[in-house]
């Protein structure tokens, strides 16, 4: 008897729009449940008003209108990143830099971390770094370090950039828009100034840490933080 069983359909992850729609519905339900409840913000009392169907349907439009500056910036930035990713400009540039710096990998560490930090502080570079882990891990291992050194360059470089965000629309822009929404005018000079201070300080600490670890592993490979299994797997790859 022929097996007519249909193959199971692979479950797909919810899209970002679906997740936002679900969260919006949850918030609307919460407001209905708390309808009439009182609250106090910055010394001012208020009453919760349950959301209507019109409020629910118009919320995305009103939200876009309230944060139009951030939304447009994200849209323009998304187009820019699309072009960069399509042309592989960043990946090719870093590949050429790695090749040019052959034999001077220690000098390469602060340069690459600065590039990733710049991406993090300007447009929140994070998920875009996934492709660089394999490239830099292999490069660092070939130079006598370990794969963790390459991972540190990417993770800590982009991480300190996001931590010290200056014009990152997903952090500074969203925070500024949130302040404007509650009637607080944020000072962009202060945002950028504090971001730069945090960026420089954390970048210096991260570079020092990675350099010290790289030198330690270079001098004695047994002092790596990787387990024996992880090292053998990395070498086999």
mmCIF file of C-alpha atoms in Angstrom:
data_model
loop_
_atom_site.group_PDB
_atom_site.id
_atom_site.type_symbol
_atom_site.label_atom_id
_atom_site.label_comp_id
_atom_site.label_asym_id
_atom_site.label_seq_id
_atom_site.Cartn_x
_atom_site.Cartn_y
_atom_site.Cartn_z
ATOM 1 C CA UNK A 1 0.000 0.000 0.000
ATOM 2 C CA UNK A 2 1.480 3.288 -1.090
ATOM 3 C CA UNK A 3 2.375 5.741 1.599
ATOM 4 C CA UNK A 4 0.277 8.814 0.882
ATOM 5 C CA UNK A 5 1.286 10.636 4.065
ATOM 6 C CA UNK A 6 1.999 14.246 3.357
ATOM 7 C CA UNK A 7 5.338 15.585 4.601
ATOM 8 C CA UNK A 8 5.017 17.757 7.639
ATOM 9 C CA UNK A 9 5.088 21.419 6.846
ATOM 10 C CA UNK A 10 8.059 23.133 8.416
ATOM 11 C CA UNK A 11 7.016 25.586 11.075
ATOM 12 C CA UNK A 12 8.166 29.097 10.330
ATOM 13 C CA UNK A 13 9.060 31.819 12.792
ATOM 14 C CA UNK A 14 6.654 34.683 13.258
ATOM 15 C CA UNK A 15 7.527 37.797 11.318
ATOM 16 C CA UNK A 16 8.344 41.023 13.128
ATOM 17 C CA UNK A 17 5.004 42.474 12.021
ATOM 18 C CA UNK A 18 3.153 39.495 13.510
ATOM 19 C CA UNK A 19 4.977 39.866 16.828
ATOM 20 C CA UNK A 20 4.222 43.595 16.967
ATOM 21 C CA UNK A 21 0.551 42.934 16.137
ATOM 22 C CA UNK A 22 0.313 40.360 18.955
ATOM 23 C CA UNK A 23 1.979 42.701 21.458
ATOM 24 C CA UNK A 24 -0.346 45.509 20.374
ATOM 25 C CA UNK A 25 -3.365 43.262 20.946
ATOM 26 C CA UNK A 26 -2.080 42.251 24.386
ATOM 27 C CA UNK A 27 -1.581 45.894 25.403
ATOM 28 C CA UNK A 28 -5.069 46.778 24.140
ATOM 29 C CA UNK A 29 -6.580 43.942 26.210
ATOM 30 C CA UNK A 30 -4.659 45.078 29.296
ATOM 31 C CA UNK A 31 -6.040 48.611 28.943
ATOM 32 C CA UNK A 32 -9.563 47.193 28.737
ATOM 33 C CA UNK A 33 -9.002 45.122 31.878
ATOM 34 C CA UNK A 34 -7.607 48.166 33.716
ATOM 35 C CA UNK A 35 -10.264 50.544 32.430
ATOM 36 C CA UNK A 36 -10.991 53.169 35.088
ATOM 37 C CA UNK A 37 -7.857 52.473 37.131
ATOM 38 C CA UNK A 38 -5.902 55.512 38.301
ATOM 39 C CA UNK A 39 -2.167 56.067 37.958
ATOM 40 C CA UNK A 40 0.399 58.783 38.653
ATOM 41 C CA UNK A 41 3.343 59.811 36.442
ATOM 42 C CA UNK A 42 5.710 62.623 37.401
ATOM 43 C CA UNK A 43 3.250 63.830 40.007
ATOM 44 C CA UNK A 44 0.327 63.969 37.599
ATOM 45 C CA UNK A 45 -2.646 61.657 38.133
ATOM 46 C CA UNK A 46 -4.550 60.013 35.311
ATOM 47 C CA UNK A 47 -7.162 57.382 34.564
ATOM 48 C CA UNK A 48 -6.694 54.377 32.293
ATOM 49 C CA UNK A 49 -9.092 54.386 29.363
ATOM 50 C CA UNK A 50 -9.765 51.071 27.683
ATOM 51 C CA UNK A 51 -8.745 50.874 24.024
ATOM 52 C CA UNK A 52 -11.480 50.766 21.415
ATOM 53 C CA UNK A 53 -11.375 48.909 18.109
ATOM 54 C CA UNK A 54 -10.593 52.209 16.363
ATOM 55 C CA UNK A 55 -7.712 52.837 18.771
ATOM 56 C CA UNK A 56 -6.347 49.372 18.059
ATOM 57 C CA UNK A 57 -6.559 49.729 14.278
ATOM 58 C CA UNK A 58 -5.144 53.269 14.190
ATOM 59 C CA UNK A 59 -2.321 52.658 16.682
ATOM 60 C CA UNK A 60 0.297 51.696 14.021
ATOM 61 C CA UNK A 61 -0.512 54.790 11.948
ATOM 62 C CA UNK A 62 -0.422 57.128 14.934
ATOM 63 C CA UNK A 63 2.771 55.523 16.198
ATOM 64 C CA UNK A 64 4.432 56.019 12.813
ATOM 65 C CA UNK A 65 3.315 59.652 12.747
ATOM 66 C CA UNK A 66 4.615 60.310 16.281
ATOM 67 C CA UNK A 67 8.029 58.819 15.469
ATOM 68 C CA UNK A 68 8.258 59.876 11.819
ATOM 69 C CA UNK A 69 11.837 61.132 12.150
ATOM 70 C CA UNK A 70 13.111 57.838 13.559
ATOM 71 C CA UNK A 71 11.035 55.774 11.102
ATOM 72 C CA UNK A 72 12.364 57.629 8.062
ATOM 73 C CA UNK A 73 15.931 57.369 9.358
ATOM 74 C CA UNK A 74 15.535 53.609 9.821
ATOM 75 C CA UNK A 75 14.050 53.254 6.328
ATOM 76 C CA UNK A 76 16.903 55.202 4.711
ATOM 77 C CA UNK A 77 19.460 53.315 6.788
ATOM 78 C CA UNK A 78 17.848 50.016 5.825
ATOM 79 C CA UNK A 79 18.225 50.899 2.138
ATOM 80 C CA UNK A 80 21.861 51.802 2.693
ATOM 81 C CA UNK A 81 22.553 48.521 4.508
ATOM 82 C CA UNK A 82 20.757 46.618 1.758
ATOM 83 C CA UNK A 83 23.099 48.087 -0.850
ATOM 84 C CA UNK A 84 26.184 47.456 1.307
ATOM 85 C CA UNK A 85 25.195 43.843 2.000
ATOM 86 C CA UNK A 86 24.279 43.206 -1.640
ATOM 87 C CA UNK A 87 27.664 44.413 -2.867
ATOM 88 C CA UNK A 88 29.555 42.702 0.004
ATOM 89 C CA UNK A 89 31.465 45.956 0.496
ATOM 90 C CA UNK A 90 32.156 45.436 4.215
ATOM 91 C CA UNK A 91 33.049 41.753 3.896
ATOM 92 C CA UNK A 92 35.377 42.371 0.932
ATOM 93 C CA UNK A 93 37.000 45.336 2.656
ATOM 94 C CA UNK A 94 37.753 43.356 5.810
ATOM 95 C CA UNK A 95 39.022 40.400 3.742
ATOM 96 C CA UNK A 96 41.466 42.705 1.929
ATOM 97 C CA UNK A 97 42.546 44.247 5.246
ATOM 98 C CA UNK A 98 43.203 40.808 6.741
ATOM 99 C CA UNK A 99 45.284 39.856 3.707
ATOM 100 C CA UNK A 100 47.280 43.106 3.801
ATOM 101 C CA UNK A 101 48.018 42.707 7.515
ATOM 102 C CA UNK A 102 49.274 39.142 7.189
ATOM 103 C CA UNK A 103 51.900 38.556 9.900
ATOM 104 C CA UNK A 104 50.742 41.589 11.926
ATOM 105 C CA UNK A 105 47.563 40.135 13.382
ATOM 106 C CA UNK A 106 48.051 41.871 16.745
ATOM 107 C CA UNK A 107 47.876 45.245 14.970
ATOM 108 C CA UNK A 108 44.818 43.980 13.128
ATOM 109 C CA UNK A 109 42.858 43.440 16.359
ATOM 110 C CA UNK A 110 42.329 47.119 17.352
ATOM 111 C CA UNK A 111 41.688 48.119 13.716
ATOM 112 C CA UNK A 112 38.975 45.505 13.191
ATOM 113 C CA UNK A 113 37.422 46.197 16.585
ATOM 114 C CA UNK A 114 37.293 49.901 15.698
ATOM 115 C CA UNK A 115 35.462 49.074 12.441
ATOM 116 C CA UNK A 116 32.889 46.938 14.237
ATOM 117 C CA UNK A 117 32.532 49.541 17.001
ATOM 118 C CA UNK A 118 31.917 52.234 14.387
ATOM 119 C CA UNK A 119 29.165 50.122 12.873
ATOM 120 C CA UNK A 120 27.646 49.511 16.284
ATOM 121 C CA UNK A 121 27.598 53.144 17.369
ATOM 122 C CA UNK A 122 26.141 54.421 14.084
ATOM 123 C CA UNK A 123 23.543 51.860 13.034
ATOM 124 C CA UNK A 124 23.528 49.163 15.717
ATOM 125 C CA UNK A 125 25.675 46.631 13.865
ATOM 126 C CA UNK A 126 25.022 43.283 15.516
ATOM 127 C CA UNK A 127 23.303 40.561 13.481
ATOM 128 C CA UNK A 128 25.246 41.723 10.417
ATOM 129 C CA UNK A 129 28.474 40.452 12.040
ATOM 130 C CA UNK A 130 27.492 36.761 11.902
ATOM 131 C CA UNK A 131 29.416 36.138 8.682
ATOM 132 C CA UNK A 132 32.637 37.530 10.135
ATOM 133 C CA UNK A 133 32.967 35.000 12.965
ATOM 134 C CA UNK A 134 34.120 32.168 10.698
ATOM 135 C CA UNK A 135 36.435 34.455 8.702
ATOM 136 C CA UNK A 136 38.241 35.974 11.685
ATOM 137 C CA UNK A 137 38.287 32.757 13.712
ATOM 138 C CA UNK A 138 40.098 31.003 10.876
ATOM 139 C CA UNK A 139 42.452 33.962 10.408
ATOM 140 C CA UNK A 140 43.358 34.130 14.097
ATOM 141 C CA UNK A 141 43.931 30.364 14.294
ATOM 142 C CA UNK A 142 46.221 30.505 11.283
ATOM 143 C CA UNK A 143 48.205 33.241 13.040
ATOM 144 C CA UNK A 144 48.757 31.090 16.147
ATOM 145 C CA UNK A 145 45.874 32.305 18.304
ATOM 146 C CA UNK A 146 42.571 30.489 18.873
ATOM 147 C CA UNK A 147 39.084 30.794 17.376
ATOM 148 C CA UNK A 148 37.844 32.578 20.509
ATOM 149 C CA UNK A 149 40.175 35.487 19.722
ATOM 150 C CA UNK A 150 38.427 36.014 16.405
ATOM 151 C CA UNK A 151 35.018 35.759 18.055
ATOM 152 C CA UNK A 152 36.050 38.328 20.673
ATOM 153 C CA UNK A 153 37.075 40.811 17.978
ATOM 154 C CA UNK A 154 33.614 40.683 16.411
ATOM 155 C CA UNK A 155 31.471 40.332 19.534
ATOM 156 C CA UNK A 156 33.236 42.870 21.738
ATOM 157 C CA UNK A 157 33.926 45.282 18.875
ATOM 158 C CA UNK A 158 30.290 45.518 17.803
ATOM 159 C CA UNK A 159 29.144 45.215 21.411
ATOM 160 C CA UNK A 160 30.995 48.262 22.709
ATOM 161 C CA UNK A 161 29.789 50.166 19.643
ATOM 162 C CA UNK A 162 26.149 49.433 20.472
ATOM 163 C CA UNK A 163 26.812 50.150 24.144
ATOM 164 C CA UNK A 164 28.293 53.546 23.261
ATOM 165 C CA UNK A 165 25.648 54.411 20.666
ATOM 166 C CA UNK A 166 25.807 57.973 19.352
ATOM 167 C CA UNK A 167 23.432 58.181 16.369
ATOM 168 C CA UNK A 168 22.169 54.594 16.432
ATOM 169 C CA UNK A 169 18.469 54.952 15.508
ATOM 170 C CA UNK A 170 17.552 51.695 17.237
ATOM 171 C CA UNK A 171 18.909 52.914 20.581
ATOM 172 C CA UNK A 172 19.464 56.679 20.763
ATOM 173 C CA UNK A 173 16.786 57.509 18.206
ATOM 174 C CA UNK A 174 14.182 55.294 19.856
ATOM 175 C CA UNK A 175 15.063 56.621 23.320
ATOM 176 C CA UNK A 176 14.817 60.236 22.125
ATOM 177 C CA UNK A 177 11.444 59.550 20.525
ATOM 178 C CA UNK A 178 10.224 57.913 23.739
ATOM 179 C CA UNK A 179 11.246 60.991 25.743
ATOM 180 C CA UNK A 180 9.468 63.283 23.293
ATOM 181 C CA UNK A 181 6.379 61.130 23.666
ATOM 182 C CA UNK A 182 6.150 61.940 27.389
ATOM 183 C CA UNK A 183 6.925 65.606 26.940
ATOM 184 C CA UNK A 184 10.651 65.531 27.715
ATOM 185 C CA UNK A 185 12.947 67.178 25.181
ATOM 186 C CA UNK A 186 16.220 65.303 24.880
ATOM 187 C CA UNK A 187 19.495 67.110 24.195
ATOM 188 C CA UNK A 188 21.172 65.446 21.216
ATOM 189 C CA UNK A 189 24.536 66.961 22.130
ATOM 190 C CA UNK A 190 24.344 65.267 25.523
ATOM 191 C CA UNK A 191 23.285 61.967 23.921
ATOM 192 C CA UNK A 192 26.187 62.001 21.481
ATOM 193 C CA UNK A 193 28.683 63.241 24.078
ATOM 194 C CA UNK A 194 27.818 60.550 26.616
ATOM 195 C CA UNK A 195 27.789 57.948 23.848
ATOM 196 C CA UNK A 196 31.270 58.950 22.698
ATOM 197 C CA UNK A 197 32.665 58.838 26.236
ATOM 198 C CA UNK A 198 31.157 55.399 26.827
ATOM 199 C CA UNK A 199 32.360 54.231 23.405
ATOM 200 C CA UNK A 200 35.975 55.333 23.873
ATOM 201 C CA UNK A 201 36.287 53.986 27.423
ATOM 202 C CA UNK A 202 34.708 50.589 26.723
ATOM 203 C CA UNK A 203 36.589 50.260 23.405
ATOM 204 C CA UNK A 204 39.928 50.817 25.157
ATOM 205 C CA UNK A 205 39.071 48.241 27.841
ATOM 206 C CA UNK A 206 37.872 45.693 25.275
ATOM 207 C CA UNK A 207 40.944 46.100 23.041
ATOM 208 C CA UNK A 208 43.283 45.757 26.024
ATOM 209 C CA UNK A 209 41.492 42.585 27.141
ATOM 210 C CA UNK A 210 41.536 40.969 23.675
ATOM 211 C CA UNK A 211 45.198 41.885 23.088
ATOM 212 C CA UNK A 212 46.245 40.436 26.449
ATOM 213 C CA UNK A 213 44.300 37.253 25.804
ATOM 214 C CA UNK A 214 45.706 36.929 22.273
ATOM 215 C CA UNK A 215 49.286 37.368 23.527
ATOM 216 C CA UNK A 216 48.700 34.804 26.282
ATOM 217 C CA UNK A 217 47.366 32.190 23.858
ATOM 218 C CA UNK A 218 50.124 32.939 21.353
ATOM 219 C CA UNK A 219 52.772 32.312 24.017
ATOM 220 C CA UNK A 220 51.075 29.224 25.467
ATOM 221 C CA UNK A 221 48.231 27.611 23.457
ATOM 222 C CA UNK A 222 47.289 25.503 26.497
ATOM 223 C CA UNK A 223 46.060 28.631 28.296
ATOM 224 C CA UNK A 224 43.150 29.037 25.915
ATOM 225 C CA UNK A 225 39.670 29.248 27.430
ATOM 226 C CA UNK A 226 38.418 26.697 24.902
ATOM 227 C CA UNK A 227 37.970 23.105 25.951
ATOM 228 C CA UNK A 228 39.909 20.301 24.260
ATOM 229 C CA UNK A 229 36.786 19.272 22.359
ATOM 230 C CA UNK A 230 36.173 22.819 21.135
ATOM 231 C CA UNK A 231 39.763 23.165 20.005
ATOM 232 C CA UNK A 232 39.687 19.876 18.081
ATOM 233 C CA UNK A 233 36.392 20.811 16.452
ATOM 234 C CA UNK A 234 37.755 24.226 15.445
ATOM 235 C CA UNK A 235 40.904 22.695 13.983
ATOM 236 C CA UNK A 236 38.876 20.079 12.080
ATOM 237 C CA UNK A 237 36.669 22.797 10.598
#
